[in-house]
Coordinates of C-alpha atoms and ligand atoms in Angstrom, one line a residue:
X1138 CA -50.7 -98.0 -177.1
X1139 CA -54.1 -96.9 -177.4
X1140 CA -54.9 -99.2 -180.1
X1141 CA -53.0 -102.1 -178.8
X1142 CA -54.0 -102.3 -175.3
X1143 CA -57.8 -103.2 -175.9
X1144 CA -56.4 -105.8 -177.9
X1145 CA -54.1 -107.3 -175.6
X1146 CA -56.8 -107.4 -172.8
X1147 CA -59.6 -108.7 -174.7
X1148 CA -58.0 -111.9 -175.6
X1149 CA -59.0 -112.2 -179.1
X1150 CA -55.6 -112.5 -180.4
X1151 CA -54.1 -115.3 -178.2
X1152 CA -50.4 -114.0 -179.4
X1153 CA -50.5 -110.5 -177.1
X1154 CA -53.3 -111.7 -174.4
X1155 CA -52.4 -111.5 -170.8
X1156 CA -55.2 -113.9 -170.3
X1157 CA -53.1 -116.9 -171.9
X1158 CA -50.0 -116.7 -169.9
X1159 CA -47.3 -119.0 -171.0
X1160 CA -44.5 -118.3 -168.6
X1161 CA -44.5 -118.8 -164.3
X1162 CA -44.2 -114.8 -164.1
X1163 CA -47.3 -114.0 -166.5
X1164 CA -49.0 -116.7 -164.5
X1165 CA -48.6 -114.5 -161.2
X1166 CA -49.6 -111.5 -162.9
X1167 CA -52.6 -112.8 -164.5
X1168 CA -53.6 -114.2 -160.7
X1169 CA -53.0 -110.8 -159.5
X1170 CA -55.0 -109.1 -162.2
X1171 CA -58.0 -111.4 -161.5
X1172 CA -58.0 -110.8 -157.8
X1173 CA -57.5 -107.1 -158.2
X1174 CA -60.6 -107.0 -160.7
X1175 CA -62.7 -109.3 -158.4
X1176 CA -62.2 -106.9 -155.4
X1177 CA -62.7 -103.7 -157.5
X1178 CA -65.7 -105.2 -159.0
X1179 CA -67.1 -105.9 -155.7
X1180 CA -66.6 -102.5 -154.3
X1181 CA -68.3 -101.3 -157.4
X1182 CA -71.2 -103.3 -157.0
X1183 CA -71.9 -102.4 -153.2
X1184 CA -71.2 -98.7 -153.6
X1185 CA -73.7 -98.5 -156.8
X1186 CA -76.0 -100.6 -155.0
X1187 CA -76.4 -98.4 -152.0
X1188 CA -76.5 -95.4 -154.4
X1189 CA -79.3 -96.8 -156.5
X1190 CA -81.1 -98.1 -153.3
X1191 CA -80.9 -94.7 -151.6
X1192 CA -82.2 -92.8 -154.8
X1193 CA -85.2 -94.9 -154.8
X1194 CA -86.1 -95.3 -151.3
X1195 CA -85.6 -91.8 -150.2
X1196 CA -86.6 -89.8 -153.4
X1197 CA -89.3 -87.0 -152.9
X1198 CA -92.6 -88.1 -152.9
X1199 CA -95.8 -85.9 -153.6
X1200 CA -97.1 -87.1 -150.2
X1201 CA -93.9 -85.5 -148.8
X1202 CA -94.6 -82.5 -146.2
X1203 CA -92.1 -80.3 -148.3
X1204 CA -89.8 -79.5 -145.5
X1205 CA -86.2 -80.8 -145.1
X1206 CA -85.7 -84.3 -143.7
X1207 CA -84.1 -84.6 -140.3
X1208 CA -80.2 -83.9 -140.7
X1209 CA -77.7 -86.0 -139.0
X1210 CA -74.2 -84.9 -137.9
X1211 CA -71.4 -87.6 -137.3
X1212 CA -71.6 -91.2 -136.8
X1213 CA -68.9 -93.3 -135.0
X1214 CA -70.0 -96.6 -136.2
X1215 CA -70.1 -95.5 -139.7
X1216 CA -66.8 -93.4 -139.9
X1217 CA -64.8 -96.3 -138.1
X1218 CA -66.4 -98.8 -140.7
X1219 CA -65.5 -96.5 -143.8
X1220 CA -61.9 -96.0 -142.5
X1221 CA -61.3 -99.8 -141.6
X1222 CA -62.8 -101.6 -144.8
X1223 CA -60.3 -99.8 -147.2
X1224 CA -57.6 -99.9 -144.8
X1225 CA -58.2 -103.8 -144.8
X1226 CA -58.7 -104.0 -148.6
X1227 CA -55.4 -102.0 -149.3
X1228 CA -53.3 -104.1 -146.7
X1229 CA -54.7 -107.5 -148.3
X1230 CA -53.6 -105.9 -151.7
X1231 CA -50.0 -105.0 -150.3
X1232 CA -49.8 -108.5 -149.3
X1233 CA -50.8 -110.3 -152.5
X1234 CA -48.6 -107.5 -154.7
X1235 CA -45.5 -108.1 -152.5
X1236 CA -46.1 -112.0 -153.3
X1237 CA -46.4 -111.3 -157.0
X1238 CA -43.2 -109.2 -156.9
X1239 CA -41.2 -111.8 -155.3
X1240 CA -42.2 -114.6 -157.9
X1241 CA -41.9 -112.3 -160.8
X1242 CA -38.6 -110.3 -160.2
X1243 CA -35.9 -113.2 -160.5
X1244 CA -32.6 -111.6 -160.1
X1245 CA -30.2 -113.1 -162.8
X1246 CA -27.6 -115.5 -161.3
X1247 CA -24.1 -115.7 -162.7
X1248 CA -23.5 -117.8 -165.8
X1249 CA -22.4 -121.3 -165.2
X1250 CA -21.5 -124.4 -167.2
X1251 CA -24.4 -126.6 -167.6
X1252 CA -27.0 -124.3 -166.3
X1253 CA -28.8 -124.3 -169.9
X1254 CA -29.8 -120.5 -169.2
X1255 CA -29.5 -117.9 -171.8
X1256 CA -28.0 -114.5 -170.8
X1257 CA -28.9 -111.6 -173.6
X1258 CA -28.3 -107.7 -173.5
X1259 CA -31.3 -105.8 -174.9
X1260 CA -30.6 -102.4 -176.4
X1261 CA -33.4 -100.2 -177.1
X1262 CA -33.1 -97.9 -179.9
X1263 CA -35.3 -95.8 -181.8
X1264 CA -37.1 -97.6 -183.1
X1265 CA -35.4 -101.2 -183.2
X1266 CA -33.9 -103.8 -180.6
X1267 CA -30.5 -104.7 -180.4
X1268 CA -30.0 -108.2 -178.9
X1269 CA -26.4 -109.1 -177.6
X1270 CA -26.2 -112.6 -177.1
X1271 CA -23.7 -113.2 -174.0
X1272 CA -23.9 -116.5 -172.6
X1273 CA -25.9 -120.0 -173.2
X1274 CA -25.0 -122.9 -171.0
X1275 CA -22.0 -121.0 -169.4
X1276 CA -20.5 -120.3 -172.8
X1277 CA -19.7 -117.0 -174.0
X1278 CA -21.3 -116.3 -177.2
X1279 CA -20.7 -112.8 -178.2
X1280 CA -22.6 -112.0 -181.4
X1281 CA -25.3 -109.3 -182.0
X1282 CA -28.8 -109.5 -183.7
X1283 CA -31.8 -107.3 -184.0
X1284 CA -35.4 -107.4 -183.5
X1285 CA -36.1 -110.9 -183.4
X1286 CA -35.3 -112.6 -180.1
X1287 CA -34.7 -116.5 -180.3
X1288 CA -34.7 -118.4 -176.8
X1289 CA -35.0 -122.1 -175.9
X1290 CA -38.0 -123.7 -174.2
X1291 CA -37.9 -125.7 -171.1
X1292 CA -39.2 -129.1 -170.4
X1293 CA -40.1 -131.1 -167.2
X1294 CA -36.2 -131.8 -166.7
X1295 CA -34.6 -128.3 -167.4
X1296 CA -36.1 -125.0 -166.8
X1297 CA -33.8 -123.3 -169.3
X1298 CA -34.4 -119.7 -168.1
X1299 CA -33.7 -116.6 -170.1
X1300 CA -32.2 -113.6 -168.4
X1301 CA -32.2 -110.1 -170.1
X1302 CA -30.3 -107.2 -169.3
X1303 CA -32.2 -104.1 -170.6
X1304 CA -30.5 -100.7 -171.3
X1305 CA -31.2 -98.0 -173.8
X1306 CA -29.1 -96.0 -176.4
X1307 CA -31.3 -93.1 -176.5
X1308 CA -34.7 -92.3 -174.8
X1309 CA -36.8 -94.6 -172.5
X1310 CA -38.2 -97.7 -174.3
X1311 CA -40.2 -100.5 -172.5
X1312 CA -40.0 -104.4 -173.4
X1313 CA -43.3 -105.8 -173.2
X1314 CA -44.3 -109.4 -174.5
X1315 CA -47.3 -109.9 -172.7
X1316 CA -47.8 -113.8 -172.5
X1317 CA -44.0 -114.1 -171.3
X1318 CA -43.5 -111.4 -169.1
X1319 CA -44.7 -108.1 -167.5
X1320 CA -43.4 -104.8 -168.8
X1321 CA -39.7 -103.7 -167.9
X1322 CA -38.4 -100.3 -168.9
X1323 CA -35.1 -99.4 -170.7
X1324 CA -33.9 -96.4 -169.3
X1325 CA -30.9 -94.4 -170.3
X1326 CA -28.0 -94.8 -167.9
X1327 CA -29.3 -97.6 -165.8
X1328 CA -29.5 -101.3 -166.2
X1329 CA -32.8 -103.3 -165.6
X1330 CA -33.2 -107.1 -165.7
X1331 CA -36.0 -109.4 -166.7
X1332 CA -36.5 -113.3 -166.5
X1333 CA -38.6 -114.9 -169.1
X1334 CA -39.2 -118.7 -169.1
X1335 CA -41.5 -121.1 -170.9
X1336 CA -42.2 -124.7 -171.9
X1337 CA -44.4 -123.6 -174.8
X1338 CA -42.5 -123.3 -178.3
X1339 CA -43.6 -120.8 -180.8
X1340 CA -43.7 -116.9 -181.8
X1341 CA -44.6 -114.6 -179.1
X1342 CA -45.6 -111.0 -180.0
X1343 CA -44.8 -107.8 -178.3
X1344 CA -44.5 -104.2 -178.4
X1345 CA -42.6 -101.2 -176.9
X1346 CA -44.9 -100.0 -174.5
X1347 CA -43.3 -96.9 -173.6
X1348 CA -43.6 -93.7 -175.9
X1349 CA -40.3 -93.3 -177.5
X1350 CA -40.9 -90.9 -180.3
X1351 CA -42.5 -90.9 -184.1
X1352 CA -42.4 -94.6 -184.6
X1353 CA -43.0 -96.0 -181.1
X1354 CA -46.1 -97.8 -182.3
X1355 CA -44.1 -99.6 -184.8
X1356 CA -41.5 -100.9 -182.4
X1357 CA -42.6 -104.1 -182.4
X1358 CA -41.1 -107.5 -180.9
X1359 CA -40.8 -111.0 -182.0
X1360 CA -39.8 -113.7 -179.4
X1361 CA -39.3 -117.2 -181.1
X1362 CA -39.5 -120.0 -178.4
X1363 CA -37.7 -122.9 -180.0
X1364 CA -37.0 -126.6 -178.9
X1365 CA -33.6 -126.8 -177.6
X1366 CA -32.1 -128.6 -180.7
X1367 CA -33.6 -125.9 -183.0
X1368 CA -32.4 -123.0 -180.8
X1369 CA -28.8 -124.6 -180.6
X1370 CA -28.8 -124.9 -184.4
X1371 CA -29.7 -121.3 -184.8
X1372 CA -27.2 -120.3 -182.3
X1373 CA -24.4 -122.1 -184.2
X1374 CA -25.6 -120.5 -187.4
X1375 CA -25.6 -117.0 -185.7
X1376 CA -22.1 -117.5 -184.2
X1377 CA -20.5 -118.0 -187.8
X1378 CA -19.2 -115.0 -189.8
X1379 CA -21.2 -114.1 -193.2
X1380 CA -21.1 -116.3 -196.1
X1381 CA -18.9 -114.9 -198.9
X1382 CA -20.8 -116.0 -201.9
X1383 CA -18.6 -115.4 -205.0
X1384 CA -21.8 -114.9 -207.2
X1385 CA -22.9 -111.5 -205.5
X1386 CA -19.6 -109.8 -205.5
X1387 CA -20.9 -106.6 -207.2
X1388 CA -23.4 -106.1 -204.7
X1389 CA -20.8 -106.9 -201.8
X1390 CA -18.5 -104.3 -203.2
X1391 CA -21.2 -101.5 -203.8
X1392 CA -22.2 -102.3 -199.9
X1393 CA -18.5 -102.1 -198.7
X1394 CA -17.7 -98.9 -200.6
X1395 CA -20.5 -96.9 -199.3
X1396 CA -21.3 -95.3 -196.1
X1397 CA -23.4 -98.4 -194.9
X1398 CA -20.5 -99.3 -193.3
X1399 CA -20.5 -96.7 -190.9
X1400 CA -23.6 -98.1 -189.3
X1401 CA -23.8 -101.7 -190.1
X1402 CA -21.6 -104.6 -189.2
X1403 CA -21.4 -107.8 -191.3
X1404 CA -19.1 -110.0 -189.5
X1405 CA -16.1 -111.3 -191.9
X1406 CA -16.6 -108.1 -193.9
X1407 CA -14.7 -104.6 -193.2
X1408 CA -18.5 -103.2 -192.4
X1409 CA -18.2 -103.0 -188.6
X1410 CA -20.6 -100.1 -187.7
X1411 CA -22.4 -100.7 -184.5
X1412 CA -25.2 -97.8 -184.8
X1413 CA -27.5 -99.9 -187.1
X1414 CA -28.8 -103.4 -186.7
X1415 CA -26.2 -106.2 -187.6
X1416 CA -26.8 -107.6 -191.0
X1417 CA -24.4 -110.8 -190.7
X1418 CA -27.4 -113.4 -191.0
X1419 CA -30.1 -110.4 -192.0
X1420 CA -31.9 -113.4 -193.9
X1421 CA -32.2 -115.4 -190.7
X1422 CA -34.9 -113.0 -189.7
X1423 CA -38.5 -112.9 -191.1
X1424 CA -39.4 -109.3 -190.7
X1425 CA -37.7 -105.9 -191.4
X1426 CA -37.7 -102.6 -189.6
X1427 CA -38.8 -104.2 -186.1
X1428 CA -41.5 -106.2 -187.4
X1429 CA -43.1 -103.6 -189.6
X1430 CA -42.9 -105.5 -193.0
X1431 CA -41.7 -109.5 -194.1
X1432 CA -38.0 -109.6 -195.1
X1433 CA -38.1 -110.2 -198.5
X1434 CA -36.6 -108.8 -201.8
X1435 CA -39.4 -106.7 -202.4
X1436 CA -39.2 -105.0 -199.1
X1437 CA -35.5 -105.0 -198.7
X1438 CA -35.4 -103.1 -202.4
X1439 CA -37.7 -100.4 -201.0
X1440 CA -36.1 -100.3 -197.8
X1441 CA -32.3 -100.0 -199.2
X1442 CA -33.9 -97.4 -201.7
X1443 CA -35.5 -95.4 -199.0
X1444 CA -36.3 -96.5 -195.6
X1445 CA -38.3 -93.4 -194.8
X1446 CA -41.1 -94.7 -197.0
X1447 CA -41.8 -97.5 -194.9
X1448 CA -40.7 -96.1 -191.4
X1449 CA -40.8 -92.5 -191.5
X1450 CA -38.3 -90.6 -189.0
X1451 CA -36.2 -93.5 -188.7
X1452 CA -32.4 -93.0 -188.3
X1453 CA -31.3 -94.4 -191.5
X1454 CA -31.4 -91.9 -194.5
X1455 CA -32.3 -92.3 -198.4
X1456 CA -28.7 -92.5 -199.9
X1457 CA -30.0 -91.6 -203.3
X1458 CA -28.7 -94.8 -204.9
X1459 CA -29.3 -95.8 -208.8
X1460 CA -31.8 -98.9 -209.3
X1461 CA -28.8 -100.8 -210.2
X1462 CA -27.2 -100.2 -206.9
X1463 CA -30.1 -101.0 -204.8
X1464 CA -30.7 -104.4 -207.0
X1465 CA -27.0 -105.2 -206.4
X1466 CA -26.8 -104.6 -202.5
X1467 CA -30.2 -106.5 -202.0
X1468 CA -28.8 -109.4 -204.1
X1469 CA -25.8 -109.5 -201.8
X1470 CA -28.2 -109.2 -198.6
X1471 CA -30.4 -112.2 -199.8
X1472 CA -27.4 -114.2 -199.3
X1473 CA -26.7 -113.4 -195.9
X1474 CA -28.5 -116.5 -194.2
Ligands
LIG2282 CU1 -39.4 -97.7 -178.0 CU2 -41.7 -96.8 -177.8

């Protein structure tokens, strides 16, 4: 977090800047942030101003007689002032904070036909994100994907809100896409919820914002906000089982014959593990290992041969596969679009 935070607040990278909100929730958060900054800035200037003035005005001069100045004990007006003024400031902050909370915490409604709302369950895992697509427009979806969240954008007629249910499979994580929403923790044994909504299509970057182990810094987030037609096309493709390309049968058999199937699922095959990322449409994702490297032949080969060289400490071990096995499996993966 220490590296990421200055980036996030500097505004240099619009992709993660809290000063470029792209949703109603982050708009409210920015207002609150600027107001709190202004109030604390004003307090800082007053306090430091009085301090500097006093240092200069009452400093020891050579003309001083060298005895202690008159001592003053207690002053009712001063004590009332320094109790009332902070109390007033705190009261104002409580009011604006309550308003922001009300604007940001939207409870997820029940999915209904025609609502054009998307419901996704996000599972935080060491160190990647699992997305269980539950409902869109009231229709049950029931597919699982990883690391790259696709959402539809709203327009003047339809808001197309996205409701996330956040859970954890292991330790605490925190879902933070600075331009779309505030942070929300994923806590073992608890369900949190979150609301995203935007009218701006594009890629939004984010980061796990709660220390969760060795690779916490590389638990990156990518949210693709798409025009409704693109989003529906993506959705339709994700709902299909994996293609069975006859030209990569060697790789397919190799994969299905190894212990890969204990952790990974490829719908339409006997691989039904649920512990690692679902690979049914692996090549529809732009990155591997939660946004760490591009998802291409070279990185896939490195990953399958030894994931630890890309993400040390991750839960997938090296299986000591031969060059030939790695090549065949990657050829198979490249067909999973
Ligand atoms: Cu997950 Cu930090």
